[in-house]
XYZ file of C-alpha atoms in Angstrom:
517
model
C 102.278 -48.212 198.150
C 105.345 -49.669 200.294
C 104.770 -52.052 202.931
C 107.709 -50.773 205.196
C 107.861 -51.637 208.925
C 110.708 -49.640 210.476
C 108.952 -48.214 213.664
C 107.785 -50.978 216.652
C 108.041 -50.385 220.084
C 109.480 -53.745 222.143
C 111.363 -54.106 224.923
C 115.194 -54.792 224.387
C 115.757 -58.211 224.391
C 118.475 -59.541 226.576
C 117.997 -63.046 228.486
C 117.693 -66.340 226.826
C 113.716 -67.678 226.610
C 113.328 -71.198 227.089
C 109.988 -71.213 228.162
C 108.077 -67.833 227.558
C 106.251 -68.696 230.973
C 108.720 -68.690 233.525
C 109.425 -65.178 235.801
C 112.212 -63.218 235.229
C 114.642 -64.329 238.159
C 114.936 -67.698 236.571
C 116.838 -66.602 233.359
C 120.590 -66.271 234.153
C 122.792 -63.585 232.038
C 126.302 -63.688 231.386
C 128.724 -61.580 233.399
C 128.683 -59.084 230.475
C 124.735 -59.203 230.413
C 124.725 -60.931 227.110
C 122.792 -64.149 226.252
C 124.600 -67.347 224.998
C 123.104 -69.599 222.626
C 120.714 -72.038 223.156
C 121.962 -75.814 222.711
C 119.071 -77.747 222.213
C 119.101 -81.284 223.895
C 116.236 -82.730 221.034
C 117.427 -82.612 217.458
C 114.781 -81.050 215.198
C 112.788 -83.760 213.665
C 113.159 -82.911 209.481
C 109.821 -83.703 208.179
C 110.902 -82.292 204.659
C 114.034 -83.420 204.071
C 115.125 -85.851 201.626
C 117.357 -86.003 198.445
C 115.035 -83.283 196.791
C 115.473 -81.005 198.821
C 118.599 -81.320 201.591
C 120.017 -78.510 198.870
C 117.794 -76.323 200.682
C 117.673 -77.363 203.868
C 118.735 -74.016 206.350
C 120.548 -74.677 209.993
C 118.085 -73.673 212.651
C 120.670 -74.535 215.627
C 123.039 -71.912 214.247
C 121.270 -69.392 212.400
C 123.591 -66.415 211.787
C 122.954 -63.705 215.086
C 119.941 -66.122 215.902
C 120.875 -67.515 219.644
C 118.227 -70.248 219.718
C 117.392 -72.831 217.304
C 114.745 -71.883 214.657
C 113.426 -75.475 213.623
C 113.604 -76.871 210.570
C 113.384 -74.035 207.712
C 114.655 -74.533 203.921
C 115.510 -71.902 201.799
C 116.810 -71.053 198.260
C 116.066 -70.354 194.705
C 113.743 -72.124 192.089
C 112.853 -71.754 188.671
C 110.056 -69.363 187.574
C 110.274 -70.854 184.211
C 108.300 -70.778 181.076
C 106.229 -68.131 182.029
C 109.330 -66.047 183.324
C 113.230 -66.367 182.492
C 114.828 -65.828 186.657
C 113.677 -67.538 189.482
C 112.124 -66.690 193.052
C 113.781 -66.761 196.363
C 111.548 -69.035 199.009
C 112.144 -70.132 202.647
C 109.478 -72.776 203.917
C 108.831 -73.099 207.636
C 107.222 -76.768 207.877
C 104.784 -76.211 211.085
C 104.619 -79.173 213.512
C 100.939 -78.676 214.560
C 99.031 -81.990 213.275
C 96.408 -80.005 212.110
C 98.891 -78.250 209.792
C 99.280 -81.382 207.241
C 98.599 -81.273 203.834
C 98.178 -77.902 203.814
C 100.528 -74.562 202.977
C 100.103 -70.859 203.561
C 102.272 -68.165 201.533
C 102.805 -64.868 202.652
C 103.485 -61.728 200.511
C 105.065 -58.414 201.106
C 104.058 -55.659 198.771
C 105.431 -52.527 197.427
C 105.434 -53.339 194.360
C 109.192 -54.588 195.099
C 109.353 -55.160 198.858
C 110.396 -58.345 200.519
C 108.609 -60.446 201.817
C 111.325 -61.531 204.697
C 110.388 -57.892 206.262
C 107.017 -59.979 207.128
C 109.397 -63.314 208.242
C 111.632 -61.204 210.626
C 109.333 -58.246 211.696
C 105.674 -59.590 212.183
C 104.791 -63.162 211.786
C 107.896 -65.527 211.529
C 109.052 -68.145 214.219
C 111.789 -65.592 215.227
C 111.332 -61.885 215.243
C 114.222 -58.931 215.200
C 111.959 -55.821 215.482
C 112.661 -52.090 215.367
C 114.617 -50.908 218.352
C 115.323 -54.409 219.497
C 118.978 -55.403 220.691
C 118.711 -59.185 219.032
C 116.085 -61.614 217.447
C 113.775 -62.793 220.207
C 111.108 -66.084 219.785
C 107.737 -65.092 218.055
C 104.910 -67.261 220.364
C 102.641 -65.793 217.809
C 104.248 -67.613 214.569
C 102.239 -68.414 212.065
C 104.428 -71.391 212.121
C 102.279 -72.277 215.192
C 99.737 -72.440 213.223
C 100.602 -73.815 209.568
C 103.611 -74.822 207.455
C 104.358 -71.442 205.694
C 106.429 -70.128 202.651
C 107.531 -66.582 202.572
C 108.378 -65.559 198.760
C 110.292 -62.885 197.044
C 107.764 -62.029 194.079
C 108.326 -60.476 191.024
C 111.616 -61.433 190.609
C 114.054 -58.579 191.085
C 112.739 -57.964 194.370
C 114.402 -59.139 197.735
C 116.281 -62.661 196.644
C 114.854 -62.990 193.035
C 117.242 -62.125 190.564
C 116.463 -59.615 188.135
C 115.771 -57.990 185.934
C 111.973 -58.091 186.105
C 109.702 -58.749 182.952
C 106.537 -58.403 184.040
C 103.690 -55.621 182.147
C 101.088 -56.799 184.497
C 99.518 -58.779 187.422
C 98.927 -61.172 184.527
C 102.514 -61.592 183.873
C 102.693 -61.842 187.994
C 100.149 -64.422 188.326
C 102.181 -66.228 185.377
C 105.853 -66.263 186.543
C 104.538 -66.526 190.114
C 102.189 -69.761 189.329
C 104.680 -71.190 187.115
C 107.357 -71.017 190.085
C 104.529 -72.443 192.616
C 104.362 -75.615 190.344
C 108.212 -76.532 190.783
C 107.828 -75.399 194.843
C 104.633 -78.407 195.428
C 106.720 -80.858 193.030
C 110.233 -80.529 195.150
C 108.157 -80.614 198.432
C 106.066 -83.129 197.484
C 103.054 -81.178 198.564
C 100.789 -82.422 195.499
C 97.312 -81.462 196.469
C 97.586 -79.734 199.285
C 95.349 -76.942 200.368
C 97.022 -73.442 199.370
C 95.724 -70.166 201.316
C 97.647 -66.916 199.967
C 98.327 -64.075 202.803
C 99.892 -60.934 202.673
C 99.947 -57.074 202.964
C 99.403 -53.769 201.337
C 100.230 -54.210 197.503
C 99.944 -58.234 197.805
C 96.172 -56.738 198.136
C 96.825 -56.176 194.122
C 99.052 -59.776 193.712
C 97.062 -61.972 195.460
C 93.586 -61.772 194.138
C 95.242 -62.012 190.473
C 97.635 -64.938 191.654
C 94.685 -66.664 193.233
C 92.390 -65.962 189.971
C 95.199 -67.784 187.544
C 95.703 -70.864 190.231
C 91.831 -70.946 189.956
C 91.742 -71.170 185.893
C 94.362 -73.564 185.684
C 91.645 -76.066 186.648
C 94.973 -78.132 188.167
C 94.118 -79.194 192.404
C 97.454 -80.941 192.034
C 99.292 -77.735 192.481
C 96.933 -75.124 193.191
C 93.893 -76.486 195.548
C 93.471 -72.976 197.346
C 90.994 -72.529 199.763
C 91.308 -69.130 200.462
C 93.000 -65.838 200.691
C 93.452 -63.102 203.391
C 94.508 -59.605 202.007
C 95.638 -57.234 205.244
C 95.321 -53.241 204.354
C 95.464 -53.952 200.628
C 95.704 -51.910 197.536
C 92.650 -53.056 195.733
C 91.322 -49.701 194.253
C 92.442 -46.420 193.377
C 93.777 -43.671 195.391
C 91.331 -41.722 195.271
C 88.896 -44.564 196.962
C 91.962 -45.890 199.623
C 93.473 -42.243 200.321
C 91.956 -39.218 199.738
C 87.843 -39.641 199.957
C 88.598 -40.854 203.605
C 91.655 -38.711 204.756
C 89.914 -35.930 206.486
C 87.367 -37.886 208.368
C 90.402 -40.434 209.657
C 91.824 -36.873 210.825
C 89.095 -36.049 212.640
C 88.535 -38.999 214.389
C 92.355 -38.994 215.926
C 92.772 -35.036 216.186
C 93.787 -35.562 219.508
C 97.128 -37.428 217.981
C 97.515 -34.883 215.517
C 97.183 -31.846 217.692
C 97.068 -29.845 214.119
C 95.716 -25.965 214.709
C 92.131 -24.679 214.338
C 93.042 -22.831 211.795
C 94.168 -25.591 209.361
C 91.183 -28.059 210.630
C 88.532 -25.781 209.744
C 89.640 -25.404 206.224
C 90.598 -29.317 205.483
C 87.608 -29.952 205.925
C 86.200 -26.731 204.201
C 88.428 -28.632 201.264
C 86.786 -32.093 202.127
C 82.937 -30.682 201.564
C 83.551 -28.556 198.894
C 85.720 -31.264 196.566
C 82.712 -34.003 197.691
C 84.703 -36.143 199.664
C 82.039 -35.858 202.898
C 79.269 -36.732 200.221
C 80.969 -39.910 199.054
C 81.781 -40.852 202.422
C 78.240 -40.334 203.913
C 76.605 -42.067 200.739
C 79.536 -44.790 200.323
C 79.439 -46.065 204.017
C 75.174 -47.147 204.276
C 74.335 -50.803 204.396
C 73.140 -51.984 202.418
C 74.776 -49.756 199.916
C 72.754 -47.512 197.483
C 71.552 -48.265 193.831
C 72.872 -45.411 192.277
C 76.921 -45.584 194.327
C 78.789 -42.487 194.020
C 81.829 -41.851 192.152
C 85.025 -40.865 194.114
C 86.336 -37.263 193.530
C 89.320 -36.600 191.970
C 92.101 -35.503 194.184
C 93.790 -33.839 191.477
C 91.369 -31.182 191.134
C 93.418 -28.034 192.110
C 92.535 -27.647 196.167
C 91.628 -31.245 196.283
C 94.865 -33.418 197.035
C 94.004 -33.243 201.130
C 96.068 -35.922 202.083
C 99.150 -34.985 200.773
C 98.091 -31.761 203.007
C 97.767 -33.498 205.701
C 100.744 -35.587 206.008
C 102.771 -32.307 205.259
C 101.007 -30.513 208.588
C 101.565 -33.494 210.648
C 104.952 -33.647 209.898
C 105.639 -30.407 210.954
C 104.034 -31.160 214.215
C 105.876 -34.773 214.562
C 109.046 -34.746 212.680
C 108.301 -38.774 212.922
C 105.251 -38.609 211.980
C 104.776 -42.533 210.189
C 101.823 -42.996 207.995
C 101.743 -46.994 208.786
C 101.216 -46.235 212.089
C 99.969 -42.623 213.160
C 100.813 -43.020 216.825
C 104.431 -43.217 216.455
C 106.410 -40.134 217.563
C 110.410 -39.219 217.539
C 112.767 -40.626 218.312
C 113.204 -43.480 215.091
C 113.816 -46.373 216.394
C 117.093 -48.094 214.647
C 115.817 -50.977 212.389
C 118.127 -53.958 212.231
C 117.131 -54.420 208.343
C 118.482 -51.043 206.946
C 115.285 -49.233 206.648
C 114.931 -45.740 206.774
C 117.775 -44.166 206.364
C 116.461 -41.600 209.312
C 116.181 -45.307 211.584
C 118.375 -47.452 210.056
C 120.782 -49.895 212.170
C 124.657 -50.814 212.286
C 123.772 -53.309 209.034
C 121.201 -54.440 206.929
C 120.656 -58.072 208.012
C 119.613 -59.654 205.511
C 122.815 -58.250 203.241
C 125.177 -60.051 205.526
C 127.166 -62.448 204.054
C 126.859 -65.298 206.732
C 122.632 -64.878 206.451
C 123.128 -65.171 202.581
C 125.089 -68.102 202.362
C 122.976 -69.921 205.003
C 119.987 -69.075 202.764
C 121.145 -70.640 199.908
C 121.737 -67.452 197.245
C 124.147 -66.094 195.919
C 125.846 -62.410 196.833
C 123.266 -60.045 196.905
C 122.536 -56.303 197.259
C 119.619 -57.143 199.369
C 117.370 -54.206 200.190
C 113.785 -54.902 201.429
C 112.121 -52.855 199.355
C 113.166 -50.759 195.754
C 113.067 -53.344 193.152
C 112.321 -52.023 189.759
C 109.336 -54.271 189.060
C 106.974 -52.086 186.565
C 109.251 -50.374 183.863
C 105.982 -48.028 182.992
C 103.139 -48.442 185.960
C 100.866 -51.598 186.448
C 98.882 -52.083 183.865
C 95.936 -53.730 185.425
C 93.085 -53.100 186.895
C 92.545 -52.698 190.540
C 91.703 -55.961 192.142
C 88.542 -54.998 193.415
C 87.483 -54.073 189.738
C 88.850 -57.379 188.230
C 89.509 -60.898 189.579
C 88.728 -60.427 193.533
C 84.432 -60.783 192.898
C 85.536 -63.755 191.425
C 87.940 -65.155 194.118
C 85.263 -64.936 196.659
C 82.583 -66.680 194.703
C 85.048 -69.443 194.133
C 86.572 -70.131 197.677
C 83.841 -68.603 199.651
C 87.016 -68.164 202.112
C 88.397 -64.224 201.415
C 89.027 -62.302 204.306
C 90.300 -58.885 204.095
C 92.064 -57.296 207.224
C 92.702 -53.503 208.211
C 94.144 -51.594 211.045
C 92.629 -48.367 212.115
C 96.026 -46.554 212.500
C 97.594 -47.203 208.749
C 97.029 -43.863 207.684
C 98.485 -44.807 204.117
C 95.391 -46.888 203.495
C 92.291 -46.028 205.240
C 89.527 -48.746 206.676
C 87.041 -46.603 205.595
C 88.524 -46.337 202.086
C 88.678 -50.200 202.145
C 84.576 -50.644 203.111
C 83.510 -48.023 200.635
C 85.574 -50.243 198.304
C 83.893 -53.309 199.311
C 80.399 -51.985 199.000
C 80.996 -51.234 195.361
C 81.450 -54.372 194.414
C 79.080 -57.438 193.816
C 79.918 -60.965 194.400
C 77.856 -63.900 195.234
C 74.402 -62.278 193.931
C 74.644 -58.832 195.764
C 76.275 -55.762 196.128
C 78.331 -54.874 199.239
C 77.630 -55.845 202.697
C 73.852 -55.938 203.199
C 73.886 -55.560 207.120
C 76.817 -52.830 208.998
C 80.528 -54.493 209.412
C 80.294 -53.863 213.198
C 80.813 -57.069 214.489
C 83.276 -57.834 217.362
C 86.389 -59.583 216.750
C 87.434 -61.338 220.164
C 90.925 -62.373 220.603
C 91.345 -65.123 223.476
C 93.755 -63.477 227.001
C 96.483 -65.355 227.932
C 98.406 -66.237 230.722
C 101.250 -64.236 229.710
C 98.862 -60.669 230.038
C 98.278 -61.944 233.145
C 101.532 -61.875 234.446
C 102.177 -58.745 232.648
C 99.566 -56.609 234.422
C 100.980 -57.566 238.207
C 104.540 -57.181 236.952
C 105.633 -60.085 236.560
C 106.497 -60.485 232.947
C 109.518 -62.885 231.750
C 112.459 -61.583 229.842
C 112.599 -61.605 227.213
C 109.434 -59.498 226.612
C 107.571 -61.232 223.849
C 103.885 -61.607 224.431
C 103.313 -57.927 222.850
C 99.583 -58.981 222.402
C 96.322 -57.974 224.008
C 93.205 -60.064 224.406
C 89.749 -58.908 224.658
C 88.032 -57.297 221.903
C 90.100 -55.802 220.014
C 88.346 -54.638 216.570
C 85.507 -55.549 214.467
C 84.601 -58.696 212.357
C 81.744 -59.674 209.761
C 81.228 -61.849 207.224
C 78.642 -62.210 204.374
C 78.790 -64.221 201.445
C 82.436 -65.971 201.847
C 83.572 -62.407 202.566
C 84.963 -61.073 206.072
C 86.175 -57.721 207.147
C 87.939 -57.441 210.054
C 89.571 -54.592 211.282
C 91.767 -54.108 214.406
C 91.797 -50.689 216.577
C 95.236 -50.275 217.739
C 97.257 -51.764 214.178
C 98.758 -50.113 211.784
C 99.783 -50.686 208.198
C 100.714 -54.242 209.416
C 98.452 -56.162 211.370
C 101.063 -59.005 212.900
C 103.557 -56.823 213.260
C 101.645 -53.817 215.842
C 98.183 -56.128 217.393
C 100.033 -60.081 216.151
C 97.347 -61.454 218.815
C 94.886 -60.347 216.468
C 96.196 -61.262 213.015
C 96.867 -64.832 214.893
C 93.158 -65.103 215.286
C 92.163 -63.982 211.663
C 94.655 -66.820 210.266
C 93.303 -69.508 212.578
C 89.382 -68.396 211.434
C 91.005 -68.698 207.069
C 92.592 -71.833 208.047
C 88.858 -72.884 209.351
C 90.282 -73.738 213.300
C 87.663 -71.394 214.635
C 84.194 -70.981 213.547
C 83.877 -67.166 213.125
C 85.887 -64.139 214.621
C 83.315 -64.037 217.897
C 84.844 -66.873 218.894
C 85.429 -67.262 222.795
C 87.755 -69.652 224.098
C 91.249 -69.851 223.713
C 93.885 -69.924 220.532
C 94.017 -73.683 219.220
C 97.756 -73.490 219.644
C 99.951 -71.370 220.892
């Protein structure tokens, strides 16, 4: 399952920000209505750099196409050796919030085979270049904000990481990946620092296994993690994640599909007779039953709804996009390549300048199609194998969804959940229903009497904005208006689920404001 991100609606960026809080009239444009770079008058204080590691060390005051200074950022390739035979690509954001030391967060892109620099540029990094907009604009919902972060190309052969990839399994993954991690603390000099591992979609199927073979290496040297968040993961079959809940995600939002009578009355004709409205019904009770129902198959002949689906809506919306349901023609060109259908003038991350500021070598970059499993993954889902475990061993697992990913459903997700046991019971005992508050801002403020800055860049809401519960070192969380990616469509939202992993807030219900920002 890909973890693409081609279609976001933002305003065109086109005056310089300095400060994100100052009105419009006091940013000053160019005769040709073009911004000129930002000179910044206070050097960037390096708190990495040394002889270890000035080989990676990336200029943030002139970034290629970046017109403001991105802090201090290094970048490159190291070993994934003995476990693999290549290496990984990195690039580490050090974070200068005090309550950021002596810790590290990694995120992961999914696929299997996708970047994870689609997760850097288009939802979380310190500078964002987003579908449809005219250059990269400041991200005052970094993660950097928040943490010092490392976004890694993983298996090798996708993104940065030369191939050829070698891996069989998430074994192997966990393996090359860990082995890598090792040679990343010891040329930082981050020896014992608290690791959290973050990602999307098919890092739902990395992380738990990565996190299960830091845990077994018994070594808090290199791998003291504290916790994992895994947003609108693959950790079950398709069956479970697609097809039980496609027709009851179509009902809900039938205003958005607008699909005829005719068809809705016999999808879900389809959806009774193949069981999928039984294993819903029994899947979804808290706590969940003794005897918990097995998932139909969707390759029973009349039974593969989904794919049904998506083929109706597409007919309806020519644009139809299954990460985020709400999105309608036109495409919106996508500065990184992807689709074809949206893609830009270039593929940024293949330009030469970008490459040779990052440290590797000329590459056919593409954010997602590496050839990482010659013959399928041959593990287990990570619900069915290490993720129990994970929980019971960091009491710090939080799993994120968006209600508009119709890829992987929310629904598909919980009935997941409440199949598996961790911590001395099965599933969530009490119904995940919980409201997750995310703290206004000044910024919406302004917004809603018109007086928003340019730049446009405080895309987030406040209020409450999904759901949040936790039980037994496990939290859902789920967020109405996001799609496949959480940062990228509600990033007020996925700021507040990273600030309750990194333990700055005390649960999800929090009031108050961010802790930075």
């Amino acid at each position: 399952m890909l973890v693409l991100a081609p279609f976001v609606f933002l305003v065109a960026a086109v005056a310089a920000l300095q400060n994100p809080h100052r009105k419009a009239a006091s940013f000053k444009q160019s005769a040709k209505g073009l911004r000129k770079r930002e000179v910044s008058a206070v050097r960037t204080k390096h708190q990495f750099l040394n002889k270890k590691t000035e080989k990676f060390a990336v200029n943030g005051t002139h970034f290629p196409q970046v017109p403001f200074d991105i802090g201090e950022s290094y970048a490159g390739l190291l070993s994934n050796a003995p476990a693999g035979n290549s290496s990984l690509f990195f690039w580490f954001f050090p974070s200068t919030n005090p309550a950021a030391d002596k810790e590290i967060t990694v995120w992961l892109n999914g696929g299997p085979g996708c970047s994870s620099l689609d997760g850097l540029l288009q939802e979380n990094g310190p500078f964002l270049w987003q579908s449809g907009v005219y250059e990269p604009i400041r991200n005052p919902y970094s993660w950097t904000n928040l943490t010092n972060i490392v976004y890694i190309d993983q298996p090798a052969d996708t993104g940065f990481s030369p191939g050829p990839s070698t891996v069989k399994n998430e074994i192997d993954i966990a393996n090359q990946f860990n082995d890598f991690w090792v040679n990343f603390i010891e040329t930082f000099s981050m020896q014992g620092y608290k690791v959290y591992l973050t990602g999307e979609s098919y890092a739902g199927q990395y992380i738990p296994y990565l996190a299960d073979g830091m845990l077994n290496r018994n070594d808090k040297k290199h791998f003291n993690l504290k916790g994992i968040q895994i947003n609108d993961p693959s950790i079950n079959e398709d069956s479970v994640l697609m097809y039980a809940p496609a027709v009851a995600a179509l009902n809900h939002y039938s205003s958005v599909f607008n699909l005829n009578s005719t068809f809705m009355t016999e999808i879900n004709h389809r959806a009774d007779i193949c069981g999928y409205t039984d294993f819903l019904e029994k899947a979804l009770t808290y706590p969940p039953p003794k005897n918990f129902p097995i998932a139909p198959d969707p390759n029973t002949p009349g039974c593969a709804v989904f794919d049904d689906i998506i083929e109706a809506a597409t007919y309806v919306n020519p644009c139809f996009n299954i990460y985020h349901l709400t999105d309608f023609c036109p495409f919106l060109w996508n500065e990184m390549g992807f689709p074809s259908l949206a893609g830009g003038p270039n593929n940024y991350f293949n330009s030469s300048a970008v490459q040779a500021a990052l440290h590797v070598p000329p590459t056919d970059y593409s954010i997602c199609g590496g050839d990482i499993f010659k013959h399928g993954d041959g593990s287990v889902p990570s619900a069915l194998g290490p993720l129990p475990s994970v929980i019971e061993r960091t009491n710090n697992v939080l799993i994120g969804h968006g209600w508009y990913d119709f890829l992987l459903f929310a629904n598909g997700t919980l009935a997941t959940i409440q199949n598996m046991t961790w911590n001395g019971a099965q599933g969530f005992q009490k119904s995940p229903d919980g409201p997750l508050f995310v703290p206004y801002t000044d910024a919406l403020e302004q917004i809603a009497k018109g007086d928003a800055g340019r730049p446009w860049n405080y895309d987030a809401g406040g209020g409450i904005l999904g759901t949040a519960h936790t039980e037994r070192g496990l939290t859902f969380s789920s967020v109405f208006t996001a799609g496949h990616e959480i940062p990228q469509y509600t990033p007020g939202a996925a700021y507040r689920q990273l600030e309750f992993l990194l333990g700055r807030i005390e649960n999800l219900q929090q009031k108050g404001s961010f802790t930075t920002l």
